[in-house]
Coordinates of C-alpha atoms and ligand atoms in Angstrom, one line a residue:
M1 CA 253.9 117.5 -123.1
K2 CA 253.5 118.0 -119.8
T3 CA 254.9 121.3 -120.5
F4 CA 253.2 121.7 -123.0
K5 CA 250.1 121.2 -121.3
L6 CA 250.6 123.0 -117.9
A7 CA 251.6 125.6 -120.3
T8 CA 247.9 125.6 -122.5
A9 CA 246.2 125.3 -119.2
L10 CA 247.9 128.6 -117.7
A11 CA 248.0 130.6 -121.1
A12 CA 244.4 129.7 -121.0
S13 CA 244.3 131.2 -117.6
V14 CA 245.5 133.9 -118.1
A15 CA 243.0 134.9 -120.7
L16 CA 240.1 134.1 -119.3
P17 CA 240.8 134.4 -115.6
S18 CA 237.7 132.5 -114.1
I19 CA 239.1 129.5 -115.4
G20 CA 238.6 126.9 -112.7
L21 CA 237.2 129.5 -110.4
A22 CA 233.5 128.4 -112.0
T23 CA 230.6 128.2 -109.1
E24 CA 228.1 125.7 -110.4
L25 CA 224.2 126.8 -109.2
E26 CA 221.5 124.9 -109.3
V27 CA 218.8 126.8 -111.0
T28 CA 215.2 125.5 -111.0
H29 CA 211.8 127.6 -112.2
W30 CA 209.1 126.2 -114.7
W31 CA 210.0 127.2 -117.9
T32 CA 209.2 123.4 -119.8
S33 CA 208.0 124.7 -122.8
G34 CA 209.8 125.1 -126.7
G35 CA 209.2 129.2 -125.4
E36 CA 210.0 129.2 -122.6
A37 CA 213.2 126.3 -122.8
A38 CA 215.0 128.9 -125.0
A39 CA 214.0 131.8 -122.8
V40 CA 216.1 130.4 -120.0
A41 CA 218.7 129.0 -121.7
E42 CA 219.0 133.0 -122.7
L43 CA 220.1 133.7 -118.4
A44 CA 222.5 130.1 -118.4
K45 CA 224.1 130.9 -121.6
A46 CA 225.0 134.1 -119.8
F47 CA 226.0 133.5 -116.8
D48 CA 227.9 130.4 -118.1
A49 CA 230.1 133.3 -119.8
A50 CA 230.0 135.3 -117.0
G51 CA 232.2 132.5 -115.6
D52 CA 230.2 130.5 -114.0
K53 CA 227.6 127.6 -114.3
W54 CA 223.7 127.7 -114.4
I55 CA 222.8 123.7 -113.2
D56 CA 219.4 123.3 -114.8
G57 CA 216.8 122.1 -112.5
A58 CA 213.9 122.3 -114.5
I59 CA 210.8 121.6 -113.2
A60 CA 207.6 119.7 -115.3
G61 CA 204.1 120.2 -115.3
G62 CA 203.6 124.4 -114.5
G63 CA 204.0 126.4 -111.3
G64 CA 200.9 124.7 -109.7
T65 CA 203.4 121.9 -109.5
A66 CA 206.9 122.9 -109.4
R67 CA 206.1 125.9 -107.1
P68 CA 205.3 123.0 -103.5
I69 CA 208.6 120.9 -104.5
M70 CA 210.7 124.8 -104.8
I71 CA 209.2 125.1 -101.6
S72 CA 209.6 121.5 -100.5
R73 CA 213.0 121.6 -101.3
I74 CA 213.6 125.3 -99.3
T75 CA 212.6 124.6 -96.3
G76 CA 213.4 121.0 -96.2
G77 CA 217.1 121.7 -96.1
D78 CA 218.2 120.6 -99.7
P79 CA 218.2 124.4 -100.8
M80 CA 219.0 125.5 -104.4
G81 CA 221.0 128.1 -106.0
A82 CA 218.2 130.2 -107.6
T83 CA 215.1 129.1 -108.1
Q84 CA 211.5 131.3 -110.4
F85 CA 208.9 132.5 -108.1
N86 CA 206.1 134.4 -110.1
H87 CA 206.7 137.5 -107.4
G88 CA 203.8 138.9 -104.8
Q89 CA 203.5 136.7 -102.4
Q90 CA 204.2 133.2 -103.5
A91 CA 207.8 133.3 -101.4
L92 CA 206.9 135.6 -98.8
E93 CA 206.5 132.8 -96.1
L94 CA 210.0 131.9 -97.0
V95 CA 211.8 135.7 -97.1
E96 CA 210.0 136.4 -93.6
A97 CA 211.3 132.3 -92.2
G98 CA 214.1 134.6 -92.2
L99 CA 215.7 130.9 -95.2
M100 CA 216.1 133.6 -98.4
L101 CA 219.3 136.1 -99.2
D102 CA 218.9 139.2 -98.8
L103 CA 220.1 140.8 -102.1
T104 CA 219.7 144.8 -100.9
D105 CA 223.1 145.3 -101.4
V106 CA 223.6 144.5 -104.8
A107 CA 220.2 146.1 -105.6
E108 CA 221.7 149.4 -103.9
A109 CA 225.3 148.3 -106.3
N110 CA 223.0 148.6 -109.7
N111 CA 221.0 151.3 -108.5
W112 CA 217.4 149.3 -109.3
K113 CA 215.6 151.6 -107.6
D114 CA 215.3 153.4 -110.5
I115 CA 216.3 151.8 -113.5
V116 CA 213.0 149.0 -112.6
Y117 CA 209.9 149.7 -114.1
P118 CA 207.1 149.9 -112.9
P119 CA 208.2 150.2 -109.0
S120 CA 205.7 147.6 -107.9
L121 CA 207.9 145.2 -109.4
L122 CA 210.9 145.8 -107.1
D123 CA 208.2 146.7 -104.0
S124 CA 207.0 143.0 -104.7
C125 CA 210.6 141.7 -104.1
T126 CA 210.8 143.6 -101.3
V127 CA 210.2 142.8 -96.9
D128 CA 210.5 145.1 -94.5
G129 CA 212.8 147.5 -96.5
R130 CA 215.3 145.1 -98.2
I131 CA 214.5 143.4 -101.6
Y132 CA 214.5 139.8 -101.9
C133 CA 214.3 138.6 -105.5
A134 CA 216.4 140.1 -108.9
P135 CA 212.9 140.4 -111.2
V136 CA 213.2 138.9 -115.2
N137 CA 210.2 140.1 -116.3
I138 CA 206.4 142.0 -116.2
H139 CA 204.0 138.9 -118.1
S140 CA 200.9 140.1 -118.9
P141 CA 198.5 137.2 -118.4
E142 CA 195.4 138.3 -120.2
W143 CA 195.7 138.0 -123.8
L144 CA 193.8 136.3 -126.9
W145 CA 195.5 135.2 -129.2
L146 CA 193.8 133.7 -132.2
S147 CA 194.7 131.2 -135.2
N148 CA 194.1 133.0 -138.7
K149 CA 193.7 129.8 -140.0
A150 CA 191.7 128.8 -137.8
Y151 CA 188.5 131.9 -139.2
A152 CA 189.7 131.1 -142.1
D153 CA 188.7 128.1 -142.5
A154 CA 186.0 128.8 -141.4
G155 CA 185.3 132.3 -144.3
I156 CA 185.1 135.0 -142.3
P157 CA 187.0 137.6 -139.8
V158 CA 189.8 137.1 -136.8
P159 CA 187.6 139.1 -134.4
T160 CA 189.2 142.0 -133.1
N161 CA 187.6 141.6 -129.1
W162 CA 185.9 139.1 -127.0
N163 CA 182.7 139.9 -128.0
E164 CA 183.5 139.3 -131.6
F165 CA 184.7 136.0 -130.3
V166 CA 182.3 135.0 -128.9
A167 CA 179.9 135.5 -132.1
S168 CA 181.9 133.6 -134.4
A169 CA 182.5 130.5 -132.0
P170 CA 179.2 129.3 -133.9
A171 CA 181.3 129.5 -137.5
L172 CA 183.8 127.7 -136.5
E173 CA 182.6 124.7 -134.9
A174 CA 180.4 124.7 -137.6
A175 CA 183.8 124.1 -139.7
G176 CA 185.6 121.3 -137.3
K177 CA 186.8 123.7 -134.9
I178 CA 187.4 123.7 -131.3
P179 CA 186.3 127.8 -130.7
L180 CA 188.7 128.4 -127.0
A181 CA 191.3 126.1 -126.8
L182 CA 191.8 125.6 -122.4
G183 CA 194.4 123.1 -121.1
N184 CA 192.9 121.4 -117.7
Q185 CA 195.0 122.7 -115.1
P186 CA 193.5 124.9 -112.7
W187 CA 195.8 128.0 -113.3
Q188 CA 194.7 128.3 -116.8
S189 CA 191.3 128.2 -116.0
N190 CA 191.4 130.9 -113.3
L191 CA 193.8 133.1 -115.7
A192 CA 191.1 132.6 -118.5
F193 CA 188.8 134.7 -115.8
G194 CA 190.9 136.7 -114.9
A195 CA 191.4 138.3 -117.6
M196 CA 187.2 137.9 -119.0
T197 CA 186.3 139.8 -115.8
V198 CA 188.8 142.9 -116.8
A199 CA 186.9 142.9 -119.9
V200 CA 183.4 142.1 -119.6
A201 CA 183.1 143.9 -116.5
G202 CA 186.2 146.5 -116.8
L203 CA 189.2 148.0 -115.1
D204 CA 187.4 149.4 -112.5
V205 CA 185.3 146.4 -111.4
W206 CA 188.6 144.9 -111.2
K207 CA 189.9 147.1 -109.6
Q208 CA 187.5 147.1 -106.3
V209 CA 187.4 143.8 -105.4
N210 CA 191.1 142.8 -106.2
V211 CA 192.4 146.3 -105.0
E212 CA 189.9 147.6 -102.7
K213 CA 188.6 144.1 -101.7
N214 CA 185.2 145.9 -101.8
M215 CA 183.2 142.0 -101.6
D216 CA 180.3 144.4 -101.8
V217 CA 181.0 144.8 -105.4
A218 CA 182.2 141.1 -105.6
A219 CA 179.1 139.7 -105.3
G220 CA 177.1 142.3 -106.8
A221 CA 175.4 142.4 -110.6
E222 CA 178.6 143.4 -112.1
M223 CA 180.6 139.9 -111.6
A224 CA 177.4 138.0 -112.7
A225 CA 177.7 139.1 -115.5
V226 CA 181.0 137.9 -116.0
F227 CA 180.5 134.6 -114.5
Q228 CA 177.1 134.5 -116.9
A229 CA 180.1 134.7 -119.6
A230 CA 182.2 132.4 -118.2
A231 CA 179.3 129.7 -118.2
D232 CA 179.2 130.6 -122.0
A233 CA 182.7 130.7 -122.3
R234 CA 183.6 127.3 -121.2
K235 CA 180.7 125.5 -123.8
F236 CA 183.8 127.0 -126.5
A237 CA 185.9 125.2 -124.9
A238 CA 184.2 121.3 -123.7
K239 CA 186.0 119.4 -127.3
S240 CA 190.2 121.0 -125.9
N241 CA 191.2 118.3 -123.9
V242 CA 194.3 119.0 -123.3
Q243 CA 196.5 119.6 -120.1
D244 CA 199.9 122.2 -120.2
W245 CA 199.4 125.3 -121.5
N246 CA 201.2 124.7 -124.4
Q247 CA 199.6 122.1 -126.0
A248 CA 196.1 124.7 -125.9
T249 CA 198.9 127.2 -127.7
N250 CA 199.7 124.3 -130.6
L251 CA 195.8 123.8 -131.2
V252 CA 196.3 127.7 -132.1
I253 CA 199.2 127.3 -133.9
S254 CA 198.1 123.8 -135.9
G255 CA 194.6 126.2 -136.4
Q256 CA 192.5 123.3 -135.2
A257 CA 191.3 125.7 -132.6
G258 CA 189.8 130.0 -132.3
G259 CA 191.9 131.0 -130.3
Q260 CA 193.3 130.8 -126.4
I261 CA 193.2 132.6 -123.3
M262 CA 196.7 133.1 -121.8
G263 CA 199.3 135.4 -121.5
D264 CA 202.2 136.6 -123.1
W265 CA 204.6 133.1 -122.7
A266 CA 202.5 131.9 -125.9
Q267 CA 204.5 134.4 -128.4
G268 CA 207.5 132.3 -127.1
E269 CA 205.6 129.5 -128.6
F270 CA 204.5 130.6 -132.4
Q271 CA 207.8 132.3 -132.9
V272 CA 209.6 128.7 -132.4
A273 CA 206.7 127.3 -134.7
G274 CA 207.9 130.3 -137.3
Q275 CA 204.3 132.5 -137.0
V276 CA 204.2 135.4 -137.9
A277 CA 202.3 137.8 -135.6
G278 CA 199.6 139.6 -137.7
T279 CA 199.8 137.1 -140.8
D280 CA 199.6 133.9 -138.8
Y281 CA 197.9 134.7 -135.8
T282 CA 196.7 137.7 -134.1
C283 CA 197.0 139.1 -130.5
L284 CA 194.2 140.5 -128.6
P285 CA 195.2 142.8 -125.4
G286 CA 193.0 142.7 -122.8
L287 CA 190.8 140.1 -125.3
G288 CA 190.3 143.5 -127.6
L289 CA 187.3 145.0 -125.1
N290 CA 190.2 146.9 -121.6
A291 CA 193.8 147.2 -122.9
Y292 CA 196.2 147.1 -119.4
L293 CA 198.3 145.3 -118.5
S294 CA 198.5 143.1 -115.1
T295 CA 202.4 144.2 -113.8
G296 CA 203.7 140.6 -112.0
G297 CA 206.0 138.3 -113.7
D298 CA 208.7 136.2 -112.4
A299 CA 211.7 137.0 -110.7
F300 CA 214.4 135.2 -108.9
Y301 CA 215.2 134.4 -105.5
F302 CA 218.4 132.9 -103.8
P303 CA 218.1 130.7 -100.7
K304 CA 220.4 131.1 -98.3
L305 CA 223.6 128.4 -98.6
Q306 CA 225.5 129.5 -96.2
D307 CA 229.0 129.6 -98.7
A308 CA 231.0 132.4 -99.0
D309 CA 231.3 131.2 -102.6
K310 CA 228.2 130.5 -103.7
E311 CA 226.9 133.5 -102.3
A312 CA 228.9 135.4 -103.9
A313 CA 228.0 134.0 -108.2
Q314 CA 224.6 134.1 -107.1
K315 CA 225.1 137.7 -106.0
R316 CA 226.8 138.0 -109.4
L317 CA 223.3 136.2 -111.2
A318 CA 220.7 138.3 -109.6
A319 CA 222.4 141.4 -111.0
L320 CA 223.0 139.9 -114.4
M321 CA 219.6 139.0 -114.9
V322 CA 218.5 143.2 -114.4
S323 CA 221.4 143.7 -116.6
P324 CA 220.4 145.3 -120.2
E325 CA 222.1 142.5 -121.9
V326 CA 219.9 139.6 -120.5
Q327 CA 217.1 141.8 -120.1
V328 CA 216.7 141.7 -124.1
A329 CA 217.8 138.4 -124.7
F330 CA 216.2 137.0 -122.6
N331 CA 212.6 139.2 -123.0
L332 CA 212.7 138.7 -126.9
K333 CA 212.4 134.7 -126.3
K334 CA 210.0 134.9 -123.9
G335 CA 207.3 137.1 -125.2
S336 CA 207.3 139.3 -121.4
L337 CA 208.1 142.9 -121.7
P338 CA 211.6 143.6 -119.7
I339 CA 211.6 145.1 -116.2
R340 CA 213.6 148.2 -117.1
G341 CA 212.6 151.0 -119.7
D342 CA 216.1 151.8 -121.0
I343 CA 216.9 148.9 -123.5
D344 CA 216.8 148.3 -126.8
L345 CA 213.7 146.5 -128.2
A346 CA 213.9 147.4 -131.9
A347 CA 213.5 143.6 -132.1
A348 CA 210.1 143.1 -131.5
N349 CA 207.6 141.7 -132.7
D350 CA 204.0 143.1 -133.3
C351 CA 203.1 141.3 -130.0
M352 CA 205.1 142.8 -127.7
K353 CA 204.9 146.2 -129.5
K354 CA 201.2 146.4 -128.4
G355 CA 202.6 145.0 -124.3
L356 CA 205.0 148.1 -125.1
E357 CA 202.1 150.5 -125.8
I358 CA 200.5 149.3 -122.9
L359 CA 202.9 149.7 -120.3
A360 CA 204.2 153.7 -122.0
S361 CA 200.3 154.6 -121.7
G362 CA 200.5 153.1 -117.4
N363 CA 197.1 151.2 -118.5
L364 CA 199.2 149.0 -115.5
V365 CA 196.9 146.9 -112.7
P366 CA 198.5 144.0 -109.9
S367 CA 198.9 140.9 -110.5
G368 CA 196.6 137.5 -109.0
D369 CA 199.5 137.8 -106.8
Q370 CA 200.7 140.6 -105.8
V371 CA 197.2 140.8 -104.3
W372 CA 195.7 137.3 -102.7
S373 CA 197.3 135.2 -100.8
P374 CA 198.2 131.7 -102.1
D375 CA 196.1 130.4 -100.4
V376 CA 193.0 133.2 -102.0
Q377 CA 194.6 131.7 -105.4
K378 CA 195.1 128.5 -104.7
Q379 CA 190.6 128.3 -103.9
N380 CA 189.9 130.1 -106.3
E381 CA 192.5 128.0 -108.9
D382 CA 190.3 124.9 -107.5
L383 CA 187.0 126.5 -107.8
M384 CA 187.4 127.7 -112.1
V385 CA 188.5 124.5 -113.0
E386 CA 185.2 122.9 -111.4
F387 CA 183.5 125.8 -112.7
W388 CA 185.1 124.9 -116.2
K389 CA 185.5 121.7 -116.4
S390 CA 181.8 120.7 -115.1
D391 CA 178.2 122.2 -115.7
M392 CA 178.6 123.6 -111.5
D393 CA 175.9 126.7 -111.6
P394 CA 177.2 129.9 -112.6
G395 CA 175.3 131.3 -109.5
A396 CA 177.1 128.8 -106.9
A397 CA 180.5 129.8 -108.2
H398 CA 180.1 133.0 -108.2
A399 CA 179.4 132.4 -104.3
Q400 CA 181.8 129.9 -103.6
W401 CA 183.9 132.4 -105.3
V402 CA 183.4 135.8 -103.3
E403 CA 183.4 133.2 -99.7
N404 CA 187.5 132.8 -100.8
L405 CA 188.4 136.2 -101.5
K406 CA 186.3 136.7 -98.1
S407 CA 189.2 134.1 -96.6
G408 CA 192.1 136.0 -97.3
L409 CA 190.7 139.5 -95.7
Ligands
LIG501 C1 203.9 131.8 -114.8 C2 205.6 132.2 -115.5 C3 205.4 132.2 -116.5 C4 205.1 131.6 -118.0 C5 203.5 130.6 -117.6 C6 203.7 129.2 -117.8 O1 203.8 131.2 -113.5 O2 205.3 133.4 -114.4 O3 206.6 133.0 -116.7 O4 205.8 131.0 -118.7 O5 203.6 130.5 -116.0 O6 205.0 128.6 -117.8

């Protein structure tokens, strides 16, 4: 019997050389909604299939809850094997403190410079010429997701842009619907505001304020109009008493709400619920007014572990995340766009195709995380929560917002 077992084990080890050598890596992230969990499972599956072992470290409550936990584990001497951040400035201090693994050799061996598109994704992983993260997606936060059922119930057509959405709100309310679903977490109202900025004030104003950091434009009439529009929109969201973004998406999926301003990751939820783009729901990038994508997204960073085996596994995982197969499997479930253009996305749904078209058109802007520090982002998130959840005067909110931006100059 013993001999038989040994023989079986030997045969297995010949067939699968990595048996017994699997290196465990704990991977932290904040992907806990149905669609997100399905997407991250693709990363785990690929890592395990390649012979290592993904130990899932999901942290519930969204990025705002997860990031401080991740950062304090890394700075406090309890680092994980890999961790999600939005690439940009969220992990910058950790990199500068020398706590993150340098992935430049992985990037060079796999030609990341030639394949990652747009190049700003890799630039955001680069500090002093060295690469510290593996980008996994481009996500675009500025979409309006609409429930076709809610509009059918109200007997009115599905809006084709933000202005029509605003005009349709009274009819939705009369039909007992919440016009705009919005979760209570700070980043959600900040995201909605950012999307409305582009929709109402246009891309040029957005760039002047956020890229060129023109504080006169920030304090000017165009932005005042955005704050006024946001004050109108908050009335539509007054009855949306949910916390998490996916609970708000669920109000749209079930037809209780007309729409939600949310990132492309909402697609994952519609997909898990079995809904079909165009039939059950409608997606309007740039709120149907200015179709563009912001080129931030998610990336994985690998804290230094002082363990050669683990370091080798970290590099294997980094390479795998950027590989064509994993890019396709992950992004189809996530609803985000791949970070490389050389892969087959025939299976993309209608909304993802719209995203791919915008990407090809080059109508791209950086994300908030790429142009503002985490501190400025946090101040604006706090302000937006106060603004959206109270009757704060739009002029007062505008003035405070300009101060917040100035603190980051
Ligand atoms: C973002 C993240 C997205 C996402 C969303 C909601 O920060 O980058 O990928 O899923 O949070 O959890």
